[in-house]
PDB file of C-alpha atoms and ligand atoms in Angstrom:
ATOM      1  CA  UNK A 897      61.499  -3.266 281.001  1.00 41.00           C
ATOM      2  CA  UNK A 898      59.499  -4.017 278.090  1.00 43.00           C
ATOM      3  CA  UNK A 899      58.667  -7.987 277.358  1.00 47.00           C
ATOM      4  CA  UNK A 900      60.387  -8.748 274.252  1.00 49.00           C
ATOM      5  CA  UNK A 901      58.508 -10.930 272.210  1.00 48.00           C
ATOM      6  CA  UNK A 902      59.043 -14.869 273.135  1.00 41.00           C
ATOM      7  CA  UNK A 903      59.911 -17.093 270.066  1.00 41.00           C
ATOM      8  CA  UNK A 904      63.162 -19.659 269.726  1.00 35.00           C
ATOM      9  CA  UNK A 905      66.006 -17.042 269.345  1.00 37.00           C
ATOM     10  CA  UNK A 906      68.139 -18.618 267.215  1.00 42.00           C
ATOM     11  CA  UNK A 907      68.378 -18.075 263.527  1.00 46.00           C
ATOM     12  CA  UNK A 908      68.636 -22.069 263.259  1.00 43.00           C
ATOM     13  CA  UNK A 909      66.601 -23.015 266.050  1.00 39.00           C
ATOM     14  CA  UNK A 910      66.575 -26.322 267.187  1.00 39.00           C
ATOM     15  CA  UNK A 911      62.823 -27.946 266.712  1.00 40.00           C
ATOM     16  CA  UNK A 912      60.727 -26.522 269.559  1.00 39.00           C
ATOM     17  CA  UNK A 913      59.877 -28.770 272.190  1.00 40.00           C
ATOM     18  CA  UNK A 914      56.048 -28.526 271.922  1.00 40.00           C
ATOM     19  CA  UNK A 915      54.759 -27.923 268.019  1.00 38.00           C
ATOM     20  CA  UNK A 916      52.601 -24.410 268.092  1.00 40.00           C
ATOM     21  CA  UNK A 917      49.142 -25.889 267.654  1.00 38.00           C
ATOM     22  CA  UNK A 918      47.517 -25.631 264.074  1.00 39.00           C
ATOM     23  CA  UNK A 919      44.983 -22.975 263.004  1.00 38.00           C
ATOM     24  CA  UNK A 920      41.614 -24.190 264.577  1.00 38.00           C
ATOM     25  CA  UNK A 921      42.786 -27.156 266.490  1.00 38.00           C
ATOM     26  CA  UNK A 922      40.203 -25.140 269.558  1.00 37.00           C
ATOM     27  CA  UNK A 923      43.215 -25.890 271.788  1.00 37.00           C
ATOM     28  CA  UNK A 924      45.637 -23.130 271.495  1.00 38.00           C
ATOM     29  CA  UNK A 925      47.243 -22.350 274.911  1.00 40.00           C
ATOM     30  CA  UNK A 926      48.159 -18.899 275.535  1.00 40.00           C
ATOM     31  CA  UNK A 927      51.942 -18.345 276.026  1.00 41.00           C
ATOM     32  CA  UNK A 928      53.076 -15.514 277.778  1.00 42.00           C
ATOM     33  CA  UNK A 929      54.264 -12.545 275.490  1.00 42.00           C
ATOM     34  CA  UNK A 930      53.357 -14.421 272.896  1.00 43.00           C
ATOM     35  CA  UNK A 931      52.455 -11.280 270.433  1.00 47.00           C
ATOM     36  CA  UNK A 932      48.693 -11.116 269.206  1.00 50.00           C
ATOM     37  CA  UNK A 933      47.999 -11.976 265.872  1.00 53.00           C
ATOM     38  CA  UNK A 934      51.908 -13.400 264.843  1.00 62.00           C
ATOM     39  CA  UNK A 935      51.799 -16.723 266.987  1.00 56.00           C
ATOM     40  CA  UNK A 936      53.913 -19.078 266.015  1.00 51.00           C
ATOM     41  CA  UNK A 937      53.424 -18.556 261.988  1.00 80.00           C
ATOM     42  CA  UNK A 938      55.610 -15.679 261.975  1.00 93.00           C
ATOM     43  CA  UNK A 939      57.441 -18.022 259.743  1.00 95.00           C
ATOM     44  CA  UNK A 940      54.733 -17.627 257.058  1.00 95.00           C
ATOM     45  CA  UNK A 941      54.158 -14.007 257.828  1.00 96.00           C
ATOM     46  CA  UNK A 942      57.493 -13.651 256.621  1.00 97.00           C
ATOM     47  CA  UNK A 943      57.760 -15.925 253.343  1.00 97.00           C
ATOM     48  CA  UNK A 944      54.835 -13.304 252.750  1.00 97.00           C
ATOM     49  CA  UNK A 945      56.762 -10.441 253.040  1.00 98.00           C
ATOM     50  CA  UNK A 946      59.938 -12.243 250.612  1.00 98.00           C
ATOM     51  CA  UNK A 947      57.326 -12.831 247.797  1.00 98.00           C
ATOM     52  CA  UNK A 948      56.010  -9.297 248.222  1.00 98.00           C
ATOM     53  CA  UNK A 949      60.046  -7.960 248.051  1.00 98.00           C
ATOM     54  CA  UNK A 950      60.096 -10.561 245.135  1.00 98.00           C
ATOM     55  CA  UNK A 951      57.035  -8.998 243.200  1.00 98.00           C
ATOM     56  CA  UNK A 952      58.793  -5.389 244.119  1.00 98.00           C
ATOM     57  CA  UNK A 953      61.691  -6.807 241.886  1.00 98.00           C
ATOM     58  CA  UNK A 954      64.507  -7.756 244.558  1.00 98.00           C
ATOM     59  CA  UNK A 955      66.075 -11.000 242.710  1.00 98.00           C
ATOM     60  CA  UNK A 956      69.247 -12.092 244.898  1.00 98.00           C
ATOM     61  CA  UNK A 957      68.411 -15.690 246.491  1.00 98.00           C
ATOM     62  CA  UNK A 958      70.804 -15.219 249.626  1.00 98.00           C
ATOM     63  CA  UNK A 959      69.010 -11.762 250.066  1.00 98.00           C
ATOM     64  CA  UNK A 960      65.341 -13.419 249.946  1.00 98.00           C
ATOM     65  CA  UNK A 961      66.662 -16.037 252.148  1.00 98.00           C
ATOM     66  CA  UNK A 962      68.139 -13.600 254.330  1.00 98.00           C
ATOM     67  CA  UNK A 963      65.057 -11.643 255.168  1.00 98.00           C
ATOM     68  CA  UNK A 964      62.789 -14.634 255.185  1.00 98.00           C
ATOM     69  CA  UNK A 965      65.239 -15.880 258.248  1.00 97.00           C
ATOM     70  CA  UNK A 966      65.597 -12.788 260.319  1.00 98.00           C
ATOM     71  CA  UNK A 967      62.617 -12.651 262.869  1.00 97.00           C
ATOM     72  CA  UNK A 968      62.084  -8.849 261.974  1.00 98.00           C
ATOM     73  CA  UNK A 969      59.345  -8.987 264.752  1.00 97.00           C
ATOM     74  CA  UNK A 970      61.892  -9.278 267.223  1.00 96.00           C
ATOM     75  CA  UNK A 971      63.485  -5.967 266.719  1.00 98.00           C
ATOM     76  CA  UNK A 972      60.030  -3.686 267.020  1.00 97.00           C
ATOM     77  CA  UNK A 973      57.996  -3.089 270.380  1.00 96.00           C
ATOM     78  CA  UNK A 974      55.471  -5.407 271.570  1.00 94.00           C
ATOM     79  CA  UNK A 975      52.802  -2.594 270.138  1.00 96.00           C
ATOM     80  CA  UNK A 976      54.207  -2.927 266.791  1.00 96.00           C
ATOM     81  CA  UNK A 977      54.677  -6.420 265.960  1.00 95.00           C
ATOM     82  CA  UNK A 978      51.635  -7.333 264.287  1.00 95.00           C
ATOM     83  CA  UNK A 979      52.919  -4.629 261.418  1.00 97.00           C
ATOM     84  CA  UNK A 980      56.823  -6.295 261.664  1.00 97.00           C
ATOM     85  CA  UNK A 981      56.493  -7.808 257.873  1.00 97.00           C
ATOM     86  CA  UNK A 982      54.650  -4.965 256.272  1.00 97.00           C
ATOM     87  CA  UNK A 983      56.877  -2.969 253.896  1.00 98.00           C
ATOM     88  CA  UNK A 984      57.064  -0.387 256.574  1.00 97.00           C
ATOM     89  CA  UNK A 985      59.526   2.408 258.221  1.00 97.00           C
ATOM     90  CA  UNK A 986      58.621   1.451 262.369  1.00 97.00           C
ATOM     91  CA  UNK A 987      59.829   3.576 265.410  1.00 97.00           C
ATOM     92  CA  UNK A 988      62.385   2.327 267.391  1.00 97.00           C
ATOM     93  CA  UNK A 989      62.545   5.038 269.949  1.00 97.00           C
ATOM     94  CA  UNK A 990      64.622   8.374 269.825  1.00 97.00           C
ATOM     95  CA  UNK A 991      63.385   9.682 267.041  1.00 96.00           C
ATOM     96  CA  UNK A 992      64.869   6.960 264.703  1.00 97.00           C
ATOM     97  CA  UNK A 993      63.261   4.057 262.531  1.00 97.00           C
ATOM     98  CA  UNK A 994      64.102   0.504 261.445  1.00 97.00           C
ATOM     99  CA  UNK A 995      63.826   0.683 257.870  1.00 96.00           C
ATOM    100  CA  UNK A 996      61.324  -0.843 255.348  1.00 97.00           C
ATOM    101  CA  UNK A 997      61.901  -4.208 254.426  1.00 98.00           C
ATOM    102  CA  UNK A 998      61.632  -3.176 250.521  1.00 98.00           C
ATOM    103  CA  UNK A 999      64.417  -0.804 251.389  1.00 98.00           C
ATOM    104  CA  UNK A1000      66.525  -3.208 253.682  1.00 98.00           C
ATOM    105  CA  UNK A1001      66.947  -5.663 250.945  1.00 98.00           C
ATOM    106  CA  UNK A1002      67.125  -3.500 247.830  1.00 98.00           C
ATOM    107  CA  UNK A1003      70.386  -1.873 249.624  1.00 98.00           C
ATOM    108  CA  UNK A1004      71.823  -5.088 250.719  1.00 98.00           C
ATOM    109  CA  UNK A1005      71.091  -6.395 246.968  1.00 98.00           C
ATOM    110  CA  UNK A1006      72.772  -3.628 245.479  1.00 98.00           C
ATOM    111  CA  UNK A1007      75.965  -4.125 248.218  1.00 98.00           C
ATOM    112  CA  UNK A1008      76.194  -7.640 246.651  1.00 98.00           C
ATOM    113  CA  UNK A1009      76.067  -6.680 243.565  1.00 97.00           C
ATOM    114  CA  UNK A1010      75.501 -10.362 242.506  1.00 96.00           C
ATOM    115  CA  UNK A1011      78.436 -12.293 244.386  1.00 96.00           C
ATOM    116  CA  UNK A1012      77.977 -15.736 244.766  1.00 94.00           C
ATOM    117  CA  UNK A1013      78.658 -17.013 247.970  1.00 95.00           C
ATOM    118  CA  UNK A1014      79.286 -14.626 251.075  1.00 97.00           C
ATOM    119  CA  UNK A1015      80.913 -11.143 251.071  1.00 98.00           C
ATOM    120  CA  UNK A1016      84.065 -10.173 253.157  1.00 98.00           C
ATOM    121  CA  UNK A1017      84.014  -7.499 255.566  1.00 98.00           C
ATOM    122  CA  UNK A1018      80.916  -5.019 255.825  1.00 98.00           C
ATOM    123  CA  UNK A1019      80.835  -1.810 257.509  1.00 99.00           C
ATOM    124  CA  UNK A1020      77.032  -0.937 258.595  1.00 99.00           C
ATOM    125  CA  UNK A1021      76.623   2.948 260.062  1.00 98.00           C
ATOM    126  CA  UNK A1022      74.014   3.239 261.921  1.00 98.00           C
ATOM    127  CA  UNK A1023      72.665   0.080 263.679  1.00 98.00           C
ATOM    128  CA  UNK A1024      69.191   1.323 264.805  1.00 98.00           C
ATOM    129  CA  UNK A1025      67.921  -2.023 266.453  1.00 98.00           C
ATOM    130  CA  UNK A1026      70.275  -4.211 264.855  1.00 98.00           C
ATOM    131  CA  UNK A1027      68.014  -5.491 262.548  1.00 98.00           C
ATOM    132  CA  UNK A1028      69.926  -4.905 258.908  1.00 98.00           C
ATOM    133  CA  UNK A1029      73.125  -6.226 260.989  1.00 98.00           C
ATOM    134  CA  UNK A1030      71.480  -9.382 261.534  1.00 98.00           C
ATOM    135  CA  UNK A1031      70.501  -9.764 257.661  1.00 98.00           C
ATOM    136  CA  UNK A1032      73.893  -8.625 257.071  1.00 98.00           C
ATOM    137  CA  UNK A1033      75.296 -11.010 259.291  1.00 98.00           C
ATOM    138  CA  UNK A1034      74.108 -14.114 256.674  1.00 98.00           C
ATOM    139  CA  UNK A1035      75.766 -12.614 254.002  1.00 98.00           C
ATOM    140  CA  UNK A1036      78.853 -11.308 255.109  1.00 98.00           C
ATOM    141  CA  UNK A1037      82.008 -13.078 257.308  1.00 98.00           C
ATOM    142  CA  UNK A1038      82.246 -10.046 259.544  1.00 98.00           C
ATOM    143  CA  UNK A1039      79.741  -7.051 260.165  1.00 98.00           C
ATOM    144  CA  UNK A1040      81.137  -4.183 261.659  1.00 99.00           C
ATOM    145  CA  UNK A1041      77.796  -2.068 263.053  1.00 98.00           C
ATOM    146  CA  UNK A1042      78.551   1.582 264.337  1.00 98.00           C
ATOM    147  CA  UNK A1043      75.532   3.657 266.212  1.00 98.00           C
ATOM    148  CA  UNK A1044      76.126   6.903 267.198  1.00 98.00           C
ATOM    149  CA  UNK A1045      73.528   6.956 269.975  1.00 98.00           C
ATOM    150  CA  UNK A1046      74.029   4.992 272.743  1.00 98.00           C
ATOM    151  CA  UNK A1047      70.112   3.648 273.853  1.00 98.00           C
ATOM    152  CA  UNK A1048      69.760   2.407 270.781  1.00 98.00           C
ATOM    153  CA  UNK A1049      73.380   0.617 270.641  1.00 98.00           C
ATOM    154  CA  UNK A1050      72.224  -0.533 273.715  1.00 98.00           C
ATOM    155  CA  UNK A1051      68.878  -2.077 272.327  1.00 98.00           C
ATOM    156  CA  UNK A1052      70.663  -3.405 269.661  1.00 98.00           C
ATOM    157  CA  UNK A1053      72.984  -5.510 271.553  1.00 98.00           C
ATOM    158  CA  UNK A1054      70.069  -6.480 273.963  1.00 98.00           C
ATOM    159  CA  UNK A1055      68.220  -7.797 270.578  1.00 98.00           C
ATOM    160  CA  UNK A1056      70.962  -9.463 269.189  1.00 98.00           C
ATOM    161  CA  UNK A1057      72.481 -10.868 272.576  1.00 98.00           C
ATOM    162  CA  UNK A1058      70.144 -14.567 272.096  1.00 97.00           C
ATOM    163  CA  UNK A1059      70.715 -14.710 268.171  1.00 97.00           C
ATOM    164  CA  UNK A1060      74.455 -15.538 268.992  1.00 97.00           C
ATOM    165  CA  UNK A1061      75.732 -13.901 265.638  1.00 98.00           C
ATOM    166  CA  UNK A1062      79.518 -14.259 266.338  1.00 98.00           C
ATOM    167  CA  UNK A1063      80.369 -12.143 263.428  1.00 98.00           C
ATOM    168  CA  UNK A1064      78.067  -9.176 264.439  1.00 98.00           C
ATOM    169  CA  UNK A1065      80.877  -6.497 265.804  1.00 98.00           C
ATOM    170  CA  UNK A1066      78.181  -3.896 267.770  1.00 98.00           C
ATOM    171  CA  UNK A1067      80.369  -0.391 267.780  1.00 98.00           C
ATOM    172  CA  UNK A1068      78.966   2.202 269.650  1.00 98.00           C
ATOM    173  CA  UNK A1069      80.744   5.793 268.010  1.00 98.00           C
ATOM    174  CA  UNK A1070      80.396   8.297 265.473  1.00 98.00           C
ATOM    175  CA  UNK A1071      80.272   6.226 262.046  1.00 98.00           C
ATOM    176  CA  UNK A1072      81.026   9.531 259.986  1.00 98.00           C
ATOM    177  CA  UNK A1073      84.497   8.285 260.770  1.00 98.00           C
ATOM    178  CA  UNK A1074      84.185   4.835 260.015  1.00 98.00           C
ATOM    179  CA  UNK A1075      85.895   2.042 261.719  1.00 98.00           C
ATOM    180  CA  UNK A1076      89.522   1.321 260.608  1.00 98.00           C
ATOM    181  CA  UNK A1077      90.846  -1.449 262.495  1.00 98.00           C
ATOM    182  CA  UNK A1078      87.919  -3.414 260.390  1.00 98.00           C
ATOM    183  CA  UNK A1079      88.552  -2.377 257.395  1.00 97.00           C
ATOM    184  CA  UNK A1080      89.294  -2.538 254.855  1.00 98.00           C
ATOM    185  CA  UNK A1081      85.953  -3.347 254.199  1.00 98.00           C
ATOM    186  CA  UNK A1082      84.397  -4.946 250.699  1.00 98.00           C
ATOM    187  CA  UNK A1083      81.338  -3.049 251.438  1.00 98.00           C
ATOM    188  CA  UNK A1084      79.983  -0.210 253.239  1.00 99.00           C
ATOM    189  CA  UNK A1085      76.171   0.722 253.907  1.00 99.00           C
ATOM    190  CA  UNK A1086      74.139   3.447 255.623  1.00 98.00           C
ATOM    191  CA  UNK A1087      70.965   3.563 257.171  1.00 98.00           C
ATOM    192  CA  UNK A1088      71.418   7.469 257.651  1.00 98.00           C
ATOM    193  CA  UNK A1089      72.090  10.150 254.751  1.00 97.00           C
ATOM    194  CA  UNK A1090      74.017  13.110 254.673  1.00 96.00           C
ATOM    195  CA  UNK A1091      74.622  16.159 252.360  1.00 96.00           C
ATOM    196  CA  UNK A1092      78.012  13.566 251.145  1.00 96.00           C
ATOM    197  CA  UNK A1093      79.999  10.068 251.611  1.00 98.00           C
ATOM    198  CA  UNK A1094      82.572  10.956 254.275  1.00 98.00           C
ATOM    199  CA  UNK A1095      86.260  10.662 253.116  1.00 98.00           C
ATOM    200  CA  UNK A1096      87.069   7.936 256.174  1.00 98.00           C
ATOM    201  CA  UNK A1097      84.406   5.259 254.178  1.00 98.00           C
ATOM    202  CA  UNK A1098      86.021   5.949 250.931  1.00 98.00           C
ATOM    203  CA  UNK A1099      89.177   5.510 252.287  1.00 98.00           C
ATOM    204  CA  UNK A1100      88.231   2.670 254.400  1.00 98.00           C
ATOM    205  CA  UNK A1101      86.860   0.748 251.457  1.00 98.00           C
ATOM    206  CA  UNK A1102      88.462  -1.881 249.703  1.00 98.00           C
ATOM    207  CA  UNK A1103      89.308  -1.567 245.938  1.00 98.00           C
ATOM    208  CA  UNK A1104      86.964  -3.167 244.115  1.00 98.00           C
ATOM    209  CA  UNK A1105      84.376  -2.832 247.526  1.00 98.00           C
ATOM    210  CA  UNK A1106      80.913  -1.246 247.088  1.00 98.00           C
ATOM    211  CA  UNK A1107      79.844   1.721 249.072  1.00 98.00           C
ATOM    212  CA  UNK A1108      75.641   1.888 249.162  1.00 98.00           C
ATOM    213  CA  UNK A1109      74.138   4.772 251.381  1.00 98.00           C
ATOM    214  CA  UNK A1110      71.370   7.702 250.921  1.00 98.00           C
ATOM    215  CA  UNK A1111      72.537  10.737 250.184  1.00 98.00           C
ATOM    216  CA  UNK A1112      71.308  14.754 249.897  1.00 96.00           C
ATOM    217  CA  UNK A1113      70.409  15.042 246.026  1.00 91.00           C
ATOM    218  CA  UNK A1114      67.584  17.499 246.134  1.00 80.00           C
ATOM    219  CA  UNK A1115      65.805  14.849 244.760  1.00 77.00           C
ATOM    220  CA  UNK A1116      62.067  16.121 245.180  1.00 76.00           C
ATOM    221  CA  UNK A1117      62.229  18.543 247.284  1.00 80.00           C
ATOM    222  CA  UNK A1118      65.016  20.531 248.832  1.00 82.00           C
ATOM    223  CA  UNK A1119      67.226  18.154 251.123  1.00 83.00           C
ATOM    224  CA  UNK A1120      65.399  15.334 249.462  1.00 94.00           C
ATOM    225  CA  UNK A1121      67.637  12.029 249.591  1.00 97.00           C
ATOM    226  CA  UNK A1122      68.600   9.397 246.960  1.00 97.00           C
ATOM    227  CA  UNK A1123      70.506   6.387 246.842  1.00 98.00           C
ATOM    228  CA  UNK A1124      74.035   6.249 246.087  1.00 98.00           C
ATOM    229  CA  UNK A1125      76.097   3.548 244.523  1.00 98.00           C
ATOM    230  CA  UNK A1126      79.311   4.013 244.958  1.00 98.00           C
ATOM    231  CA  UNK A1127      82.376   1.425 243.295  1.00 98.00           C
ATOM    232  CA  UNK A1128      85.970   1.656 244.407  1.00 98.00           C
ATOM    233  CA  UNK A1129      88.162  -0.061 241.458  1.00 98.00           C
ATOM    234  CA  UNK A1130      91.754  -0.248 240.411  1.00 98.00           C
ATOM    235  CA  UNK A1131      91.214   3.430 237.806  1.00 98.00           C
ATOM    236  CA  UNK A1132      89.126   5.257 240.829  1.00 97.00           C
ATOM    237  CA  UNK A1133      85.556   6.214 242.111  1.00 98.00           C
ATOM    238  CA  UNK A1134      82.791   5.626 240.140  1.00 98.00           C
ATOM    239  CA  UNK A1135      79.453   6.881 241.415  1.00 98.00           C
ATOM    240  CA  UNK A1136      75.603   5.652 240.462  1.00 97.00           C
ATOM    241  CA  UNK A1137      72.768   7.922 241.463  1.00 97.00           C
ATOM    242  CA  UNK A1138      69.295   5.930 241.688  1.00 97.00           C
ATOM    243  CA  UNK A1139      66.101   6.007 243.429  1.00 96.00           C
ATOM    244  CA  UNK A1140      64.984   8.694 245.600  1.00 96.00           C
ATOM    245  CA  UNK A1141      64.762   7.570 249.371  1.00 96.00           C
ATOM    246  CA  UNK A1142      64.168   8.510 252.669  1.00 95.00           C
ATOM    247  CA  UNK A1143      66.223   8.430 255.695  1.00 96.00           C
ATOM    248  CA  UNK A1144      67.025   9.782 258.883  1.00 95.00           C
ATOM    249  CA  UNK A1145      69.924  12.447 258.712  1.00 96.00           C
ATOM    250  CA  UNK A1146      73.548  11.185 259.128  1.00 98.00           C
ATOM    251  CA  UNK A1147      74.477  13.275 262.066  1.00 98.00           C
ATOM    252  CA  UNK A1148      77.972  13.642 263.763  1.00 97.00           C
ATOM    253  CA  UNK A1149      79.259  13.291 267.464  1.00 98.00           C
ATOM    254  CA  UNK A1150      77.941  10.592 269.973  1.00 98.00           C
ATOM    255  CA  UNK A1151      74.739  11.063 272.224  1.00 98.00           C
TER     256      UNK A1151
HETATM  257  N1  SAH B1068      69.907  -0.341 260.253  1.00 92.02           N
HETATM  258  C1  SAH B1068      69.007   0.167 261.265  1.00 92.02           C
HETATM  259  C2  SAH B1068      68.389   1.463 260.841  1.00 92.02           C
HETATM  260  C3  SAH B1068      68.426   2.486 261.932  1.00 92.02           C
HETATM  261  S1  SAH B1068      68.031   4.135 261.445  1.00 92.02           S
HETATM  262  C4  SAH B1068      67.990  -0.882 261.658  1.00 92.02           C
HETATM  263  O1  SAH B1068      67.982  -1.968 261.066  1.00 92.02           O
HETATM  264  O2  SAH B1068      67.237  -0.639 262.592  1.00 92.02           O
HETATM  265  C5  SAH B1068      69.625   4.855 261.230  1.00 92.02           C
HETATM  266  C6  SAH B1068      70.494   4.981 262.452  1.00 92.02           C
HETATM  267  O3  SAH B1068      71.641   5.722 262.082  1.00 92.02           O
HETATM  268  C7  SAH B1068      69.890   5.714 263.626  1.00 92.02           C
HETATM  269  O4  SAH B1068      69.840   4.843 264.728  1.00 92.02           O
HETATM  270  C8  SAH B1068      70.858   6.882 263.887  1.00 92.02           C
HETATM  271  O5  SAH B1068      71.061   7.161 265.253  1.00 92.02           O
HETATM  272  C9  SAH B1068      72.120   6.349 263.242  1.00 92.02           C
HETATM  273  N2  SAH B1068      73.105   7.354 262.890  1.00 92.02           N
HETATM  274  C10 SAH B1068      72.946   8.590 262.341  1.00 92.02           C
HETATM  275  N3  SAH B1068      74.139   9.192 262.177  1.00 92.02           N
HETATM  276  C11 SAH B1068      75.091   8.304 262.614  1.00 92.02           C
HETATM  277  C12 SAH B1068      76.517   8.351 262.738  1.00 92.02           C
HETATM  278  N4  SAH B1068      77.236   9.421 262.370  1.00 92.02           N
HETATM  279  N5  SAH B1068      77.151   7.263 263.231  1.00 92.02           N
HETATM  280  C13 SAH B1068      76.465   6.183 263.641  1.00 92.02           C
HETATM  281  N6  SAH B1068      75.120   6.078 263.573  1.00 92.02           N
HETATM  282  C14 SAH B1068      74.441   7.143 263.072  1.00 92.02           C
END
């Protein structure tokens, strides 16, 4: 099994028992699977990575102080942790990717669509490594999380197992069809993008809920993706097209 990188799990951790020793003290003990080059300052390497989302225009506080929380280096392989706060798409094994940072909290920016205070309900499809669910999970009272593949449902739940998120809901399934018994949800959001929005989210989302998710658009190129904005309210659908993206394909069926 692969050694999982070795920092305090918790999102609030308790103060550690020893304090990580400062930048050329000379007497830096080497921990076991400790990653190179993080250390103990992943902290910092992180409160890097808000200010560059910050510069890159993301403006929601909770967001910033989302993703300057989760430990985004706990989601990646040992190989790849020294690159876990670059604005960077990483593999995660079967053919799938955590997404970038930039792209993580622009969606989950545009799902609040400035509340204050904590959403309701979210519906996540696709939960990858279960890193987005874990941002999710400081901004929302319950994240549902549905992957359709079940090593990586697997992973997830293995990575999110010593954060003790009690509202993280890990679903393994096809998320074309949503999840109904959670719903109905005041927002929905997709790490995967197909040629449309399924009918089940639509239908699964409250009224006056936010749908956010990459969708086929030809933007660019044939098949090219954008990002969709979609608003359920009292007088019907009403659909935003922005930026062009790029995601893995929404794909139906388990595996
Ligand atoms: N939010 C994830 C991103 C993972 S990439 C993270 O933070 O790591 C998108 C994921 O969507 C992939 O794992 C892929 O397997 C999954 N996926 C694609 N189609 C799906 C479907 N119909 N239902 C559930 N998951 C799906």
């Amino acid at each position: 099994m692969k050694q999982r990188p070795s920092f305090p799990a918790r999102l609030n951790p308790s103060p550690p028992a020893t304090k990580p020793a400062s930048k050329g003290s000379g007497s830096n003990p080497t921990v076991p699977g400790r990653p190179q080059g993080l250390g103990m300052d992943s902290a910092a390497h992180r409160q890097r990575m808000v200010q560059l989302l910050q510069r890159q225009g993301v403006q929601d506080s909770a967001v910033l102080s989302a993703m300057g929380t989760v430990e985004r280096h706990r989601f990646v392989d040992s190989a790849l942790v020294n690159q876990a706060y670059e604005d960077t798409s990483l593999p995660i094994g079967l053919g799938q990717t955590i997404s970038k940072p930039g792209v993580v909290s622009r969606m989950i920016e545009l799902l609040r669509n400035g509340a204050q205070g904590r959403l309701g309900r979210i519906l996540e499809i696709g939960t990858g490594c279960g890193y987005q669910a874990a941002v999710l999970s400081l901004l929302a009272s319950e994240v549902y999380s549905i992957e359709r593949l079940r090593g990586l449902h697997d992973k997830a739940r293995e990575n999110l197992r010593p954060m003790r998120l009690p509202n993280v809901h890990l679903l393994f399934g096809d998320g074309m069809v949503g999840y109904a018994k959670g719903g109905p949800y005041a927002g929905i959001i997709s790490a995967a993008g197909g040629e449309a929005v399924p009918q089940a989210w639509i239908d699964q989302l409250a009224v006056g809920g936010r749908l956010v998710a990459p969708v086929v658009s030809g933007h660019g190129k044939p098949g090219g993706q954008s990002l969709l904005v979609l608003d359920k309210t009292v007088v019907g659908i009403r659909q935003t097209i922005l930026e062009a993206v790029h995601f893995v394909p929404l794909k139906s069926g388990v595996a």
